[in-house]
mmCIF file with all atom_site columns, C-alpha atoms and ligand atoms in Angstrom:
data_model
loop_
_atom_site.group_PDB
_atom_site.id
_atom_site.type_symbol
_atom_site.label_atom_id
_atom_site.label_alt_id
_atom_site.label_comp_id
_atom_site.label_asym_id
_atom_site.label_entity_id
_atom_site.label_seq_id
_atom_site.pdbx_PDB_ins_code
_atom_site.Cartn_x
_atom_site.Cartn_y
_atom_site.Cartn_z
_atom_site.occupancy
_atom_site.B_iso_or_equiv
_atom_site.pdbx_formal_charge
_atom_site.auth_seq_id
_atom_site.auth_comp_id
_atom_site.auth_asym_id
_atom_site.auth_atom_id
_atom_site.pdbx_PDB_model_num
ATOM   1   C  CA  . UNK A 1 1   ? 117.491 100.618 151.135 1.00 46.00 ? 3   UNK A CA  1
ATOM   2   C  CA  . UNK A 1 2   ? 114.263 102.592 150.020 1.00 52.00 ? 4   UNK A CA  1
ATOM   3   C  CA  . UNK A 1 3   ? 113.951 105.839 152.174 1.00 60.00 ? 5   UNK A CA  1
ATOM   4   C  CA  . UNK A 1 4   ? 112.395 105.360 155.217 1.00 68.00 ? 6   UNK A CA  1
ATOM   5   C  CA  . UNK A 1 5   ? 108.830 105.887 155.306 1.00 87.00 ? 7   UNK A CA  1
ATOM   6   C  CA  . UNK A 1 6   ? 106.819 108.255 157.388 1.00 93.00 ? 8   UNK A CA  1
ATOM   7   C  CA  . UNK A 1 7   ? 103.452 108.348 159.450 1.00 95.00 ? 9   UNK A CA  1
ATOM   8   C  CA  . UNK A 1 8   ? 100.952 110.344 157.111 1.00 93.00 ? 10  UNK A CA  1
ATOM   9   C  CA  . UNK A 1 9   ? 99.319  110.789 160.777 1.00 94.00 ? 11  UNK A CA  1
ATOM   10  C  CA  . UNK A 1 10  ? 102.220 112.641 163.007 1.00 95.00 ? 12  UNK A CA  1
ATOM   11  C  CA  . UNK A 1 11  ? 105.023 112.867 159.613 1.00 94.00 ? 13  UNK A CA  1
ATOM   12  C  CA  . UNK A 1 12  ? 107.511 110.615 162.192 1.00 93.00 ? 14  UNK A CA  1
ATOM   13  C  CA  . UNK A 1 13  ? 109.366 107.875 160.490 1.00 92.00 ? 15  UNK A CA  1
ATOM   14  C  CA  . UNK A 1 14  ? 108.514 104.305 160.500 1.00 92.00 ? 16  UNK A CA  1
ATOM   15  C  CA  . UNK A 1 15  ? 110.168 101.314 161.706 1.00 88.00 ? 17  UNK A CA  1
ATOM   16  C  CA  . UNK A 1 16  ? 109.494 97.848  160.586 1.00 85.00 ? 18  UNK A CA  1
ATOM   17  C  CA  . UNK A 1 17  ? 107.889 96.831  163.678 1.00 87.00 ? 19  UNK A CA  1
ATOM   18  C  CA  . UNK A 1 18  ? 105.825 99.956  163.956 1.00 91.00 ? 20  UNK A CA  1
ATOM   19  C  CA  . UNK A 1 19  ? 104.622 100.212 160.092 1.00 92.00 ? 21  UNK A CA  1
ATOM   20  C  CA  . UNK A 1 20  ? 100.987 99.479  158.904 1.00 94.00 ? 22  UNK A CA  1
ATOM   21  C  CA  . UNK A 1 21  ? 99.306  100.457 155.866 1.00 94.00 ? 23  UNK A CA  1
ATOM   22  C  CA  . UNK A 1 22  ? 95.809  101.973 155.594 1.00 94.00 ? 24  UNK A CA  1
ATOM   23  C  CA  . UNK A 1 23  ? 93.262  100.158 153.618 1.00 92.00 ? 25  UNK A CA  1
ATOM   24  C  CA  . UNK A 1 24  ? 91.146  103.288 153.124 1.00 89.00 ? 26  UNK A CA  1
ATOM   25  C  CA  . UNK A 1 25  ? 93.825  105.975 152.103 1.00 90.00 ? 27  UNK A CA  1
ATOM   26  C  CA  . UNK A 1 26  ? 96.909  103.450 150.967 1.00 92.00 ? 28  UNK A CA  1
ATOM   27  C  CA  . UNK A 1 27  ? 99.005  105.216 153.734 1.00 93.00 ? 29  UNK A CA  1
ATOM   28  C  CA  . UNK A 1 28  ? 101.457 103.914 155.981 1.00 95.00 ? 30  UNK A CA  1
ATOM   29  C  CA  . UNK A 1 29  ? 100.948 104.630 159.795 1.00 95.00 ? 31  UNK A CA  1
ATOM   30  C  CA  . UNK A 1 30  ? 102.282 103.909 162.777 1.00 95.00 ? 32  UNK A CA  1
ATOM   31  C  CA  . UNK A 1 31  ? 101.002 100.707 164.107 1.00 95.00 ? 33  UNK A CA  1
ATOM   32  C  CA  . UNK A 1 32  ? 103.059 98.970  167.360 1.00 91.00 ? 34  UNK A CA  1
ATOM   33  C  CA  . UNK A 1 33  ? 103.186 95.721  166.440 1.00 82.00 ? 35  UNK A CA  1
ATOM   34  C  CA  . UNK A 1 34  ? 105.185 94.365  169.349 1.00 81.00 ? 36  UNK A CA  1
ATOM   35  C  CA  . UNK A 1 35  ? 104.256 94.156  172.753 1.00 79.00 ? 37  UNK A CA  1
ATOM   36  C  CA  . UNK A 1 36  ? 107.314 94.145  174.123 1.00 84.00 ? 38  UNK A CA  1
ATOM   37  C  CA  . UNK A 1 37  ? 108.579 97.107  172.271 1.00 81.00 ? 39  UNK A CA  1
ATOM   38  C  CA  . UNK A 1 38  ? 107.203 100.483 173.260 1.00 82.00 ? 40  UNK A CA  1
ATOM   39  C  CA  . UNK A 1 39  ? 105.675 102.117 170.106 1.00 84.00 ? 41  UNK A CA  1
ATOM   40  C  CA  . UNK A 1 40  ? 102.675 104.349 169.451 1.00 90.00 ? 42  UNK A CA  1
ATOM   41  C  CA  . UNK A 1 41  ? 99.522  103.822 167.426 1.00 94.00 ? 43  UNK A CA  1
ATOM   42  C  CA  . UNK A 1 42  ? 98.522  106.371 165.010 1.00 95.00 ? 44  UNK A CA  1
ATOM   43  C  CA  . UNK A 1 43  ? 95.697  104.284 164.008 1.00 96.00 ? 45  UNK A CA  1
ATOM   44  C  CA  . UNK A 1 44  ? 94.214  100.497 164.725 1.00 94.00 ? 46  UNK A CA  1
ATOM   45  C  CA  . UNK A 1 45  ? 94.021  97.279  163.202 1.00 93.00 ? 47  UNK A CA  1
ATOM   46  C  CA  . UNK A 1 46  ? 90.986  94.703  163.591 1.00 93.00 ? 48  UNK A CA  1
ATOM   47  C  CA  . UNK A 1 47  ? 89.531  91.551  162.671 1.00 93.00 ? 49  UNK A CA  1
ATOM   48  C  CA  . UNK A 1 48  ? 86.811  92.436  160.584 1.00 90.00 ? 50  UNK A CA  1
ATOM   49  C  CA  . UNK A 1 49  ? 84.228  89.315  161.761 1.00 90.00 ? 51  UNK A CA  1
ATOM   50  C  CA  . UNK A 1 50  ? 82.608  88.831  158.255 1.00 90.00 ? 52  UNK A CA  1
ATOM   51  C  CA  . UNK A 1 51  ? 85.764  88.079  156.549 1.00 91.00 ? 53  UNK A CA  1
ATOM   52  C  CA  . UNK A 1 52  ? 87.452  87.091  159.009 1.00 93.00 ? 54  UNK A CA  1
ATOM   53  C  CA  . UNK A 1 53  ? 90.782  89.260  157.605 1.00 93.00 ? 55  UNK A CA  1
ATOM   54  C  CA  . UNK A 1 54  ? 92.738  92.228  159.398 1.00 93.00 ? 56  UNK A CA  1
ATOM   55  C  CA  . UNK A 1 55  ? 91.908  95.714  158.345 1.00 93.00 ? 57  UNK A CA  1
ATOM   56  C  CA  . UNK A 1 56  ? 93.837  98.272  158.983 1.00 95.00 ? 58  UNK A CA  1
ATOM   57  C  CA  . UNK A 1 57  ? 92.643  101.846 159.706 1.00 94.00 ? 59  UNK A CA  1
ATOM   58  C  CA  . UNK A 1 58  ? 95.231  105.281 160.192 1.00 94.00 ? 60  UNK A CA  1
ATOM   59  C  CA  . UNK A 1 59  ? 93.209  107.493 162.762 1.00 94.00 ? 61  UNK A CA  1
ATOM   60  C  CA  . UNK A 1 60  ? 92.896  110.393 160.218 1.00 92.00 ? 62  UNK A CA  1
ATOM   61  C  CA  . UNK A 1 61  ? 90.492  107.690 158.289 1.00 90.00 ? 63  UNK A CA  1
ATOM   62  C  CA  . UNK A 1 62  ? 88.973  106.687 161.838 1.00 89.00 ? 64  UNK A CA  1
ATOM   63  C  CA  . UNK A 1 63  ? 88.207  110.853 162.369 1.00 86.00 ? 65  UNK A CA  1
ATOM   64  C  CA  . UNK A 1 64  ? 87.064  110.941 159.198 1.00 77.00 ? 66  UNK A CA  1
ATOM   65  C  CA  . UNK A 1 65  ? 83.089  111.619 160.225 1.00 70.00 ? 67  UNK A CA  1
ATOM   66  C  CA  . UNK A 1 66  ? 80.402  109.926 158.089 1.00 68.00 ? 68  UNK A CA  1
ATOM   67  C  CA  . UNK A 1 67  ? 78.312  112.580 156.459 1.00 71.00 ? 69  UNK A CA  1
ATOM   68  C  CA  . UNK A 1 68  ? 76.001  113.469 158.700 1.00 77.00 ? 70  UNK A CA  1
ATOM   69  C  CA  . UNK A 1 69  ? 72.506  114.775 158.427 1.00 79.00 ? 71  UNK A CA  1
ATOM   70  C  CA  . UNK A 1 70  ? 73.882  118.531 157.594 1.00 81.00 ? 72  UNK A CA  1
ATOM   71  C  CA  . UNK A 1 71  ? 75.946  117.283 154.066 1.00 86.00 ? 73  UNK A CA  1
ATOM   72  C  CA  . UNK A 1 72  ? 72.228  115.873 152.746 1.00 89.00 ? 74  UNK A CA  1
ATOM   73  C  CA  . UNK A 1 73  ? 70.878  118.098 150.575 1.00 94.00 ? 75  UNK A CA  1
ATOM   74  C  CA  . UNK A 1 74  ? 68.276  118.189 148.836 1.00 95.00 ? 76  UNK A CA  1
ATOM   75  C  CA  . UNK A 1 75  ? 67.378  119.709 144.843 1.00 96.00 ? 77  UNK A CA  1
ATOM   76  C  CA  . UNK A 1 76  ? 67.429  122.990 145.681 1.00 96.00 ? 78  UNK A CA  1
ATOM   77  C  CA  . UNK A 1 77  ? 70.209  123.338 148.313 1.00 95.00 ? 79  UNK A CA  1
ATOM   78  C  CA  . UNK A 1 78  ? 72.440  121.110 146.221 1.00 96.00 ? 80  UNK A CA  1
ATOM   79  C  CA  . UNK A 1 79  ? 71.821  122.965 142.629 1.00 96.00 ? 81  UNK A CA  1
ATOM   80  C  CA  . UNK A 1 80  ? 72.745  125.984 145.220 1.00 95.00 ? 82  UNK A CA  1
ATOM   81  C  CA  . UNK A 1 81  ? 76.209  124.470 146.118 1.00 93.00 ? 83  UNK A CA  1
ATOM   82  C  CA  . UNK A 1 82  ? 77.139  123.740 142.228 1.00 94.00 ? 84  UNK A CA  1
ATOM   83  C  CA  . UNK A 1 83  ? 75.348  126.939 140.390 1.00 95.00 ? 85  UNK A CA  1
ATOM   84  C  CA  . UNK A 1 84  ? 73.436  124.984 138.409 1.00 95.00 ? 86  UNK A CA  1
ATOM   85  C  CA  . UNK A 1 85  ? 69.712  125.535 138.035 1.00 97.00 ? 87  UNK A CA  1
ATOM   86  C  CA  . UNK A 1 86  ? 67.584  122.475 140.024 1.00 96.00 ? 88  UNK A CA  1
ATOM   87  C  CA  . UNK A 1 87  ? 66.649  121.714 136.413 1.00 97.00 ? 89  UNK A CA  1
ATOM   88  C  CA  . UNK A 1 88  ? 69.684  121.497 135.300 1.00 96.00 ? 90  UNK A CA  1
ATOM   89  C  CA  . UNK A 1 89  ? 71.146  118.887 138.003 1.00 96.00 ? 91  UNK A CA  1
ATOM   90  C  CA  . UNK A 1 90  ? 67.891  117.029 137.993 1.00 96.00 ? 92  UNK A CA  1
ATOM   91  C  CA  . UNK A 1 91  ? 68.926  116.086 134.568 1.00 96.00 ? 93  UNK A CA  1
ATOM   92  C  CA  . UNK A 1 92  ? 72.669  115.705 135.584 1.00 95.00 ? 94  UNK A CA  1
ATOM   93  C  CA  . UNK A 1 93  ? 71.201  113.460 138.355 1.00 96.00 ? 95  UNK A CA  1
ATOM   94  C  CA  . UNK A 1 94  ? 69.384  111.902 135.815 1.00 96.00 ? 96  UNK A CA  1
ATOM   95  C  CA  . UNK A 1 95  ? 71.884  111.362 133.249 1.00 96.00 ? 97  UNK A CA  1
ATOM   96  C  CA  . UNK A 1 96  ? 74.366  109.771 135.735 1.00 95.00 ? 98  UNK A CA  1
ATOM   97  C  CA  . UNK A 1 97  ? 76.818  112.245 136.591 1.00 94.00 ? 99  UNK A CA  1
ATOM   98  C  CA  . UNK A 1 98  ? 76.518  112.896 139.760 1.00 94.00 ? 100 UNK A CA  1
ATOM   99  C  CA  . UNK A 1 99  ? 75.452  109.859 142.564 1.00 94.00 ? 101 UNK A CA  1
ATOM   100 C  CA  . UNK A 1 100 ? 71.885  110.455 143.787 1.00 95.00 ? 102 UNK A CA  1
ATOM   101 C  CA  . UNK A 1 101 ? 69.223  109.549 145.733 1.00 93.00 ? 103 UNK A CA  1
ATOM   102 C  CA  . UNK A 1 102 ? 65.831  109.489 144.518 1.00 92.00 ? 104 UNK A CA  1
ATOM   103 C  CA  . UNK A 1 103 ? 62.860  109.381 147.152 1.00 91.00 ? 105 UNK A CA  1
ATOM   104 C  CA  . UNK A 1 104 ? 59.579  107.586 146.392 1.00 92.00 ? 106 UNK A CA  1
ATOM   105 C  CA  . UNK A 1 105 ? 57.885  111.101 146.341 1.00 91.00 ? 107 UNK A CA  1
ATOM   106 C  CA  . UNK A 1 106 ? 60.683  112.088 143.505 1.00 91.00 ? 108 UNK A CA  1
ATOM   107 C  CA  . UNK A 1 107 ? 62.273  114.380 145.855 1.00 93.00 ? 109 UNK A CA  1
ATOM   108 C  CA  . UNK A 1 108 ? 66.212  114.074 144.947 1.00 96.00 ? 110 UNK A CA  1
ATOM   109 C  CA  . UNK A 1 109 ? 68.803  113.890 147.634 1.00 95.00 ? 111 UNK A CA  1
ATOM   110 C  CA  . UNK A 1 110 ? 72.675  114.462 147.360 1.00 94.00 ? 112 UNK A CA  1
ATOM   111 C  CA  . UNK A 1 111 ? 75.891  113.687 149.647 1.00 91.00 ? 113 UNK A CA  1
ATOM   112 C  CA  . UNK A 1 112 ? 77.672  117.193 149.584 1.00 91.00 ? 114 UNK A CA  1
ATOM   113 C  CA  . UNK A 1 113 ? 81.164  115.548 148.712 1.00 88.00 ? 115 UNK A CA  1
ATOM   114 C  CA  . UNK A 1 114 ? 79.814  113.655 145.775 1.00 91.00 ? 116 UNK A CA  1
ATOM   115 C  CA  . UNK A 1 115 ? 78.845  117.004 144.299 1.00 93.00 ? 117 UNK A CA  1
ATOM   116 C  CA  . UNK A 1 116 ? 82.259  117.904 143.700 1.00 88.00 ? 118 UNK A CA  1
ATOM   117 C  CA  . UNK A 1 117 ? 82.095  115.603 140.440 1.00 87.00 ? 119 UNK A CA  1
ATOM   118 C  CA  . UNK A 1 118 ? 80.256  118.282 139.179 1.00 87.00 ? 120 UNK A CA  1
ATOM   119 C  CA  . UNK A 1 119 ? 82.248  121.176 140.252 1.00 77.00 ? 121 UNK A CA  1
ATOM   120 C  CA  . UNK A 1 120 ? 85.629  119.790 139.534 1.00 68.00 ? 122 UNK A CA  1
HETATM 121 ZN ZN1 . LIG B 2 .   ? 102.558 108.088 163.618 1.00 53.87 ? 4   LIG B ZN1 1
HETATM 122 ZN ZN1 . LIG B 2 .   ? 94.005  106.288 156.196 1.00 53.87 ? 5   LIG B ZN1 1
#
């Protein structure tokens, strides 16, 4: 018997009824796959209508916001967030090291979490 697993949402253990995995963080959740049992959700399953498969969500990846307007930076801001000189992430930018967005008016424009690659 492997050790029972736990919900990385509220740390309880699983069941086999109750156990899900997440396809965005590779966790397992608590999912109540019986609807006669009682059991809680820590997260949700649906049909996803393109593919027609199941996929599975835990609700810390469903909290997980979108970056929103405030983590868009632009050249300055971001070269302000790394230390680097705007020159000197241009050219990163350029070169490829760090996902980018260039405008038609060659203004650059970064996600704030993808601007860890540079300051990892
Ligand atoms: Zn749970
Ligand atoms: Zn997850």
């Amino acid at each position: 018997m492997p050790d029972a697993l736990t919900c990385l949402v509220c740390l309880e253990p699983l069941t086999a009824t109750t156990e899900a995995w997440c396809q965005q963080c590779g966790g397992s959740y608590h999912l109540n796959q019986r609807s006669d049992l009682p059991g809680k959700d820590c997260g949700d399953v649906w049909i996803n209508e393109e593919s027609m498969a199941l996929e599975f969500s835990c609700n810390r990846c469903i909290n997980t916001p979108a970056p929103g307007l405030d983590d868009i930076l632009d050249l300055a801001e971001a070269a302000g967030v790394v230390g680097l000189s705007p020159a000197a992430l241009a050219e990163a930018a350029d070169g490829g090291q760090v996902a980018h967005r260039k405008t038609g008016a060659g203004t650059y424009l970064f996600v704030r979490q993808d601007l860890d690659t540079l300051t990892r």
